[in-house]
């Protein structure tokens, strides 16, 4: 059936089949072309000669009905467009005292803006001569605004790492009532799902934070004191940190509200560091983010699934680690047995008596304690391995803290290692010589590496016993694999955030690509988001796929920074660094 035939059937009021959207929408998206270009610099003449340029367009937002378009602009301005006539109707100059970063409609008549002047402003679309209210509380650039209709709360986030909620219906003499509900170092952007049941955050630490079963009224209470950066360090270092581990309950399925999940899986070649942009699927199936790799040379667009796991990933991770450790011990035992049985090798040592010595801390010369008696008991010589934080402190302070005899050398002082108060201290499993996830208590302790192995074993055993009593249920939650699709982007204008967007049906992702945009789909046929997590499928079998490029359009003379699809019709609007706005529609 041709497109014209489909239009005739629609005009005649004939019933539509279930496959109509799969047939018509790919043709619509593939035929999108630039229709109208608005350039704020003007073309000269009396009407534009004295007009002030609004600067780069950082963010675009349609009203819920799709008849009004707002642009957040670089030079402290807000640009207001009539979508039907495709004309600018008003410029609000000096809306803030610095660049306007983001705009969010609260309803058809009211909207909010945030700025680099650390404030949030409320506006009435019917009266733009002055803002309704200026909200002050953040101490750094405010980059995100969300509105929870369920709680009637405005949610703002800033580069100060804070997330505030504002009750826009409660006015006091000092302003609106607000509350700091969460803090995360390196916070970049925050987004709410359409049903306001999840909160997604991007960070400059190479990971994303998802809060499931969101309740903004109790978020501060449920996550009070939780430090995402510290828990992420514990995961990356595989070292147990008590200050982070005591918040293990926020990751558990037993947490009925405000359950936390970290997402840190990215493509193989993408060593993600700063996750700049974030956008949610219109139906809440997934979210798309744009990040810069650690080397700062490449940008990637990634799609992560939002469906929750059926069970906690901790137990799966524990079983996997136990299996790996068991196989490793078996290989070592087999290797040592082969060396022992080799002809002429009479000085072999049992497998589980081998223990690597830490560099620059313990002499390689054998001591009297490491005798055949210890090997006969088939025990391991325990060795203390300091973590990076403890090493950073002890290198400067170790010599100063210890009493030195006149004939004591500096090398002897390095036989002592201090554990700092953070409690970051790996220990060893003395039965098999493998590392354990536990650590020392937060009390400062001294280990004398020059002591006999029995004395060191006793010290470590006492420390582990003390820590086990304090933290009896030790767990470390693993991050599930959520990456489903990805693609590589151009890295131009590194200092600016480039915002992708979803089409209203969620079939297309429009992403800035240099001086133009790309339409990316989950397949060449512009299919709906097909990924549904099969909980019986193992984590290792969940492989991500590259996004399909549907269309590429270059219509700007500068780098595109913002994109937005209309919620009501196949209409796309993009804004660039120089202040140009381009409108795209299908050309059939």
XYZ file of C-alpha atoms in Angstrom:
588
model
C 0.000 0.000 0.000
C 1.346 3.417 -0.944
C 1.419 6.411 1.344
C -1.203 8.169 -0.780
C -3.550 5.197 -0.474
C -3.134 5.239 3.270
C -4.021 8.948 3.381
C -7.146 8.350 1.273
C -8.283 5.579 3.628
C -7.719 7.864 6.593
C -9.721 10.687 4.964
C -12.595 8.293 4.274
C -12.661 7.231 7.918
C -11.763 3.596 7.281
C -10.554 1.528 10.196
C -6.812 1.512 10.728
C -4.932 -1.738 11.167
C -2.428 -2.498 13.902
C 0.504 -2.320 11.497
C -0.269 1.172 10.200
C 2.260 2.892 12.465
C 5.016 0.454 11.500
C 4.246 1.261 7.890
C 3.841 5.028 7.987
C 6.207 6.268 10.680
C 9.476 5.093 9.059
C 8.477 6.946 5.901
C 7.680 10.083 7.870
C 10.994 10.141 9.739
C 13.089 9.313 6.682
C 11.481 12.185 4.760
C 12.169 14.880 7.412
C 13.697 18.010 5.871
C 14.496 21.572 7.058
C 11.360 23.631 6.562
C 12.050 26.987 8.224
C 15.172 28.688 9.592
C 15.068 31.437 12.192
C 18.286 33.358 12.641
C 18.358 35.816 15.521
C 21.071 37.871 13.844
C 18.520 38.989 11.302
C 18.994 39.991 7.678
C 19.262 43.724 8.236
C 16.637 46.429 7.869
C 14.910 48.662 10.369
C 13.067 45.847 12.107
C 16.212 43.894 13.085
C 19.027 46.425 13.113
C 18.639 47.414 16.764
C 17.711 43.974 18.082
C 19.862 42.239 20.667
C 21.123 38.770 19.858
C 19.983 36.097 22.338
C 23.078 33.945 21.740
C 23.337 30.184 21.598
C 20.225 28.082 22.189
C 21.031 25.726 25.080
C 17.608 24.117 25.580
C 14.247 23.869 23.783
C 10.895 23.003 25.335
C 7.393 22.568 23.873
C 4.270 23.310 25.869
C 2.092 20.270 26.725
C -0.282 21.142 23.871
C 2.594 21.703 21.467
C 1.515 25.197 20.385
C 4.295 27.161 22.152
C 8.050 26.668 21.946
C 10.505 28.186 24.423
C 14.249 28.517 24.014
C 16.794 28.924 26.826
C 19.502 31.161 25.446
C 23.081 32.000 26.262
C 22.764 35.764 26.669
C 20.402 35.709 29.686
C 17.349 35.521 27.411
C 14.242 33.448 26.752
C 12.930 33.153 23.171
C 9.198 32.428 22.734
C 7.866 31.025 19.433
C 4.396 30.452 18.014
C 4.598 26.886 16.687
C 1.674 27.216 14.260
C 3.007 30.350 12.565
C 6.662 29.372 13.177
C 7.475 32.900 14.265
C 9.073 34.382 17.350
C 6.522 36.339 19.355
C 8.671 37.644 22.200
C 12.176 37.857 23.603
C 12.564 38.102 27.372
C 15.933 39.791 27.776
C 17.763 39.746 31.120
C 15.543 36.939 32.376
C 18.494 35.995 34.601
C 21.831 37.584 35.395
C 23.674 34.788 33.566
C 23.060 32.158 30.873
C 19.676 30.412 30.893
C 20.301 26.646 30.913
C 16.975 24.841 31.006
C 13.219 25.426 30.700
C 10.390 23.258 32.028
C 6.635 23.710 31.587
C 4.600 23.125 34.738
C 1.294 23.408 32.849
C 0.014 25.238 29.764
C 0.511 28.677 31.338
C 3.404 28.435 33.764
C 7.018 27.416 33.295
C 10.311 27.496 35.194
C 13.832 28.409 34.114
C 17.243 27.827 35.682
C 20.491 29.644 35.137
C 24.200 29.910 35.821
C 23.343 32.651 38.331
C 22.466 29.810 40.785
C 18.735 30.637 40.773
C 15.475 29.202 39.485
C 12.691 31.478 38.220
C 8.933 30.900 37.855
C 7.104 32.584 34.949
C 3.563 33.126 33.736
C 3.260 32.867 29.960
C 0.480 35.505 29.991
C 2.611 38.133 31.741
C 6.318 38.129 30.946
C 7.312 41.603 32.073
C 8.517 40.176 35.383
C 9.089 36.740 36.850
C 6.579 35.374 39.333
C 9.185 34.221 41.833
C 12.948 33.771 42.077
C 14.054 30.638 43.962
C 17.394 30.840 45.724
C 19.156 27.998 47.492
C 21.719 26.454 45.176
C 25.361 27.487 45.435
C 26.426 26.669 41.862
C 25.102 26.582 38.315
C 21.603 25.084 38.130
C 21.406 22.713 35.167
C 18.186 20.694 35.491
C 14.507 21.266 36.273
C 11.883 18.555 36.624
C 8.300 18.701 37.835
C 6.619 15.877 39.744
C 2.877 16.104 39.171
C 2.346 13.268 41.638
C 3.839 15.256 44.529
C 3.305 18.742 43.067
C 6.996 19.466 43.650
C 9.584 21.183 41.528
C 12.869 19.237 41.423
C 16.088 21.112 40.650
C 19.718 20.011 40.545
C 22.943 21.958 40.374
C 26.674 21.525 39.962
C 26.895 21.901 43.734
C 25.752 18.273 43.873
C 22.443 19.057 45.572
C 18.906 18.114 44.557
C 16.207 20.404 45.939
C 12.446 20.004 45.958
C 10.282 23.138 45.985
C 6.642 23.283 47.035
C 5.438 25.862 44.539
C 2.107 26.259 46.317
C 3.579 27.235 49.696
C 4.649 30.852 49.821
C 6.274 32.425 52.854
C 7.874 35.775 53.524
C 11.278 34.251 52.807
C 10.108 32.561 49.597
C 9.067 29.031 48.689
C 9.528 26.120 51.080
C 12.261 23.854 49.786
C 14.193 20.848 51.020
C 17.546 19.357 50.140
C 16.673 15.719 49.438
C 19.915 14.294 48.028
C 23.574 15.075 47.452
C 26.051 13.436 45.069
C 29.496 14.721 44.236
C 29.933 15.306 40.507
C 26.194 15.548 39.810
C 25.497 16.653 36.225
C 21.850 16.155 35.221
C 18.661 14.710 36.744
C 15.526 13.432 35.031
C 12.167 12.053 36.172
C 10.336 9.315 34.311
C 6.904 10.290 32.894
C 5.090 8.524 35.744
C 7.468 10.082 38.316
C 8.302 6.641 39.724
C 12.041 6.846 39.019
C 14.762 9.476 39.272
C 17.844 9.159 37.059
C 21.057 11.096 37.665
C 24.183 11.430 35.528
C 27.546 12.201 37.094
C 31.064 13.228 36.190
C 32.387 9.998 37.702
C 31.497 7.661 34.826
C 28.354 6.134 36.347
C 24.618 6.784 36.526
C 22.326 6.601 39.545
C 18.760 5.319 39.323
C 16.333 5.624 42.240
C 13.420 3.192 41.882
C 10.022 3.518 43.565
C 10.687 7.200 44.085
C 9.064 9.029 46.972
C 10.296 12.611 47.076
C 8.678 13.254 50.448
C 10.851 10.613 52.168
C 13.916 10.656 49.911
C 15.955 12.768 52.309
C 15.149 10.497 55.235
C 15.730 7.237 53.366
C 19.111 8.245 51.897
C 20.394 10.551 54.625
C 24.165 10.258 54.861
C 24.518 8.042 51.776
C 27.591 8.970 49.688
C 27.417 7.514 46.163
C 31.059 8.380 45.415
C 32.347 6.421 48.411
C 30.285 3.358 47.540
C 31.471 3.568 43.941
C 35.082 3.716 45.158
C 34.451 0.625 47.240
C 33.128 -1.175 44.154
C 36.021 -0.131 41.948
C 38.697 -0.860 44.537
C 37.013 -4.090 45.689
C 37.845 -3.059 49.244
C 35.307 -2.989 52.020
C 34.654 0.522 53.366
C 32.459 0.529 56.489
C 31.210 4.084 55.917
C 29.777 2.964 52.561
C 28.818 -0.590 53.469
C 26.432 0.495 56.208
C 24.161 1.824 53.422
C 23.939 -1.525 51.677
C 20.225 -1.645 52.499
C 19.459 1.148 49.989
C 20.434 -1.265 47.159
C 18.405 -4.213 48.455
C 15.039 -5.356 47.184
C 13.878 -5.103 50.778
C 13.962 -1.316 50.331
C 10.336 -0.642 49.460
C 10.868 3.013 48.481
C 13.795 4.966 47.053
C 15.889 1.923 46.146
C 19.253 2.898 44.625
C 20.879 1.323 41.586
C 24.218 2.179 39.971
C 24.697 1.794 36.217
C 28.293 1.708 35.010
C 28.389 -0.473 31.875
C 29.400 1.272 28.660
C 30.729 0.138 25.260
C 34.134 -1.518 25.125
C 35.911 1.452 23.558
C 34.048 3.985 25.706
C 35.862 4.716 28.948
C 33.074 7.031 30.104
C 34.005 9.838 32.478
C 31.685 12.852 32.288
C 28.062 12.006 31.444
C 26.767 15.317 30.165
C 23.254 14.889 28.775
C 20.327 12.733 29.844
C 16.900 12.093 28.316
C 14.073 9.674 29.227
C 11.997 7.550 26.849
C 8.428 8.969 26.555
C 7.028 5.751 28.056
C 9.811 5.242 30.577
C 11.265 2.113 28.942
C 14.855 3.354 28.802
C 17.005 6.480 28.888
C 19.678 7.894 26.611
C 22.838 9.629 27.823
C 25.770 11.302 26.149
C 29.245 11.060 27.672
C 32.835 12.057 27.065
C 35.525 9.402 27.347
C 38.353 9.683 29.814
C 40.815 10.855 27.141
C 38.438 13.691 26.183
C 38.667 12.825 22.490
C 35.465 10.885 21.867
C 31.787 11.240 22.719
C 29.319 8.376 22.894
C 25.555 8.079 22.939
C 24.326 5.156 25.045
C 20.903 3.691 25.783
C 20.290 1.902 29.093
C 17.271 -0.130 30.091
C 15.120 1.037 33.011
C 13.489 -2.265 33.941
C 14.378 -3.471 37.425
C 16.228 -6.694 38.083
C 14.274 -9.652 39.425
C 16.656 -10.118 42.344
C 19.622 -8.485 44.016
C 22.828 -8.704 42.021
C 24.885 -9.159 45.164
C 24.271 -12.867 45.582
C 24.942 -13.557 41.898
C 28.184 -11.636 42.171
C 29.181 -13.539 45.295
C 28.603 -16.908 43.646
C 30.536 -15.811 40.581
C 33.487 -14.623 42.683
C 33.443 -17.839 44.672
C 33.492 -19.889 41.476
C 36.352 -17.846 40.050
C 38.313 -18.111 43.290
C 37.703 -21.857 43.473
C 38.894 -22.387 39.897
C 41.936 -20.200 40.506
C 42.932 -22.175 43.613
C 42.493 -25.433 41.717
C 44.748 -24.232 38.879
C 47.410 -23.112 41.353
C 47.232 -26.432 43.170
C 47.564 -28.363 39.911
C 50.509 -26.227 38.844
C 52.313 -26.690 42.151
C 51.665 -30.405 42.038
C 53.256 -30.621 38.613
C 56.298 -28.702 39.834
C 56.542 -30.955 42.879
C 56.329 -34.146 40.844
C 58.894 -32.903 38.347
C 62.093 -35.021 38.524
C 64.979 -33.344 40.340
C 62.769 -30.869 42.176
C 63.286 -31.800 45.819
C 62.914 -28.318 47.310
C 59.329 -27.750 46.301
C 56.932 -25.866 48.515
C 53.253 -26.663 49.083
C 50.880 -24.566 46.971
C 49.059 -22.833 49.776
C 52.264 -21.826 51.535
C 53.241 -19.378 48.813
C 52.540 -15.746 49.620
C 53.626 -12.674 47.624
C 55.516 -10.053 49.611
C 54.498 -6.393 49.253
C 57.049 -4.307 47.402
C 59.239 -1.869 49.373
C 57.786 -3.068 52.675
C 59.161 -6.485 53.468
C 62.612 -7.835 52.778
C 62.863 -10.814 50.462
C 65.230 -12.556 52.840
C 63.644 -15.525 54.624
C 63.193 -15.215 58.356
C 63.493 -17.849 61.013
C 59.731 -17.850 61.428
C 59.106 -19.107 57.927
C 60.419 -22.519 58.823
C 59.416 -25.976 57.809
C 57.120 -26.122 60.841
C 54.791 -23.568 59.278
C 54.804 -25.434 55.998
C 54.135 -28.674 57.853
C 50.985 -27.122 59.365
C 49.957 -26.184 55.795
C 49.230 -22.570 56.794
C 49.688 -19.324 54.919
C 51.981 -16.515 55.978
C 49.562 -13.557 56.169
C 50.701 -10.316 54.638
C 49.211 -6.879 55.147
C 48.625 -5.003 51.872
C 47.881 -1.303 52.481
C 45.317 0.446 50.317
C 46.070 3.601 48.349
C 44.592 5.987 50.892
C 46.555 4.514 53.758
C 49.738 4.600 51.670
C 49.221 8.260 50.824
C 49.040 9.132 54.505
C 51.669 6.786 55.882
C 54.379 7.735 53.404
C 54.386 11.225 54.924
C 53.595 10.398 58.513
C 55.030 6.979 59.192
C 58.532 8.128 60.050
C 57.285 11.037 62.177
C 54.895 8.962 64.276
C 57.376 6.300 65.325
C 60.029 6.765 68.031
C 63.436 6.408 66.415
C 66.621 5.248 67.993
C 69.850 6.952 66.929
C 70.938 3.885 65.028
C 67.528 3.223 63.446
C 67.410 3.743 59.714
C 64.599 5.050 57.579
C 64.112 1.661 55.991
C 63.269 0.099 59.343
C 60.590 2.755 59.883
C 58.867 1.554 56.726
C 58.259 -1.801 58.387
C 55.279 -0.178 60.111
C 52.049 0.566 58.233
C 49.123 2.555 59.631
C 45.458 2.074 58.781
C 43.682 5.409 58.503
C 40.370 6.178 60.166
C 38.309 5.581 57.007
C 38.546 1.859 57.633
C 39.755 1.061 54.113
C 41.941 -1.942 54.813
C 41.964 -5.186 52.796
C 42.553 -8.441 54.593
C 43.445 -11.939 53.517
C 41.600 -15.196 53.791
C 44.207 -17.195 55.664
C 42.751 -20.530 54.678
C 43.383 -20.177 50.979
C 45.442 -17.003 50.569
C 42.826 -15.177 48.488
C 41.655 -11.626 49.121
C 38.516 -11.041 51.073
C 36.095 -8.127 50.742
C 36.257 -7.313 54.411
C 38.488 -4.685 55.929
C 39.677 -3.399 59.220
C 37.673 -1.367 61.653
C 37.779 2.389 61.567
C 40.150 2.488 64.537
C 43.775 3.268 63.799
C 45.959 0.177 64.020
C 49.658 -0.550 63.654
C 51.015 -3.597 61.912
C 54.650 -4.505 62.376
C 55.758 -6.260 59.228
C 59.059 -7.084 60.902
C 57.192 -9.236 63.443
C 56.873 -12.971 63.150
C 54.144 -14.416 60.937
C 52.341 -15.757 63.998
C 52.189 -12.280 65.567
C 50.927 -10.716 62.342
C 48.347 -13.472 61.946
C 47.114 -12.830 65.463
C 46.866 -9.056 64.840
C 44.918 -9.487 61.631
C 42.688 -12.154 63.158
C 41.788 -9.879 66.081
C 41.088 -7.028 63.698
C 38.862 -9.187 61.490
C 37.010 -10.503 64.513
C 36.430 -6.973 65.768
C 35.187 -5.850 62.376
C 32.949 -8.913 61.919
C 31.167 -8.141 65.183
C 30.633 -4.543 64.108
C 29.490 -5.438 60.563
C 28.165 -9.001 60.719
C 26.396 -9.027 57.316
C 29.031 -7.882 54.832
C 27.847 -7.347 51.261
C 28.956 -5.452 48.206
C 26.284 -4.859 45.596
C 27.246 -5.293 41.964
C 25.989 -3.061 39.158
C 23.683 -4.850 36.687
C 24.250 -4.718 32.953
C 21.739 -2.252 31.529
C 23.415 -1.129 28.284
C 21.228 -1.995 25.275
C 22.290 0.322 22.415
C 25.141 2.718 21.671
C 26.810 4.808 18.963
C 29.850 7.034 18.616
C 29.420 10.809 18.205
C 31.478 13.756 16.991
C 33.350 15.618 19.709
C 33.056 19.298 18.736
C 32.733 22.260 21.106
C 33.883 20.267 24.141
C 32.780 22.907 26.627
C 29.083 22.668 25.742
C 26.384 20.126 26.550
C 24.684 18.655 23.455
C 21.170 17.466 24.243
C 19.568 14.532 22.386
C 15.829 13.878 22.443
C 13.244 11.166 21.782
C 10.398 11.437 19.310
C 6.936 11.491 20.866
C 6.435 7.782 20.102
C 9.920 6.828 21.298
C 10.969 5.254 17.995
C 13.627 7.816 17.073
C 16.522 9.423 18.951
C 17.613 12.756 17.498
C 21.216 13.482 18.434
C 23.358 16.557 17.624
C 26.107 15.612 15.179
C 28.479 18.453 14.409
C 26.601 21.171 12.508
C 23.608 18.907 12.040
C 21.628 16.070 13.572
C 21.282 12.334 13.162
C 18.133 10.251 13.456
C 18.986 7.030 15.257
C 16.674 4.052 15.571
C 16.626 0.719 17.340
C 16.412 -0.845 13.881
C 16.442 0.266 10.248
C 12.625 0.034 10.236
C 12.259 2.572 13.110
C 10.775 -0.067 15.382
C 9.624 0.571 18.926
C 12.039 -0.065 21.782
C 12.240 -3.865 21.559
C 14.385 -4.694 24.533
C 12.567 -6.500 27.300
C 14.839 -7.984 29.885
C 14.556 -11.731 30.237
C 15.325 -12.443 33.860
C 16.269 -16.041 33.039
C 19.022 -14.719 30.776
C 22.446 -14.503 32.407
C 24.166 -11.150 32.727
C 26.982 -12.191 30.361
C 24.480 -12.928 27.556
C 22.967 -9.438 27.553
C 24.884 -7.922 24.678
C 24.387 -4.324 23.514
C 23.888 -3.435 19.855
C 24.820 -0.347 17.813
C 22.038 2.075 16.972
C 20.918 2.271 13.348
C 21.424 5.562 11.532
C 18.135 6.471 9.845
C 18.919 9.956 8.540
C 21.590 12.645 8.742
C 20.786 16.325 8.145
C 23.153 19.320 8.186
C 21.258 22.615 8.302
C 23.303 24.798 10.684
C 26.476 26.811 10.257
C 27.547 26.109 13.839
C 27.500 23.230 16.324
C 24.004 22.022 17.283
C 23.437 22.116 21.055
C 19.723 21.381 21.551
C 17.014 19.260 19.905
C 13.320 18.744 20.653
C 10.423 16.843 19.055
C 6.888 18.191 19.273
C 4.568 16.115 21.498
C 1.684 16.441 19.015
C 3.010 16.185 15.446
C 6.059 15.034 13.455
C 7.919 18.293 14.008
C 11.532 18.692 15.118
C 13.272 21.881 16.238
C 17.035 22.307 16.747
C 19.149 25.165 18.101
C 22.855 25.844 17.560
C 25.750 27.717 19.123
C 25.258 30.884 17.039
C 21.548 31.287 17.890
C 19.929 29.765 14.815
C 16.748 27.673 15.177
C 15.748 25.207 12.431
C 12.326 23.555 11.998
C 12.037 20.135 10.332
C 8.939 18.408 8.967
C 8.280 15.498 6.570
C 8.466 16.337 2.875
C 6.180 13.770 1.248
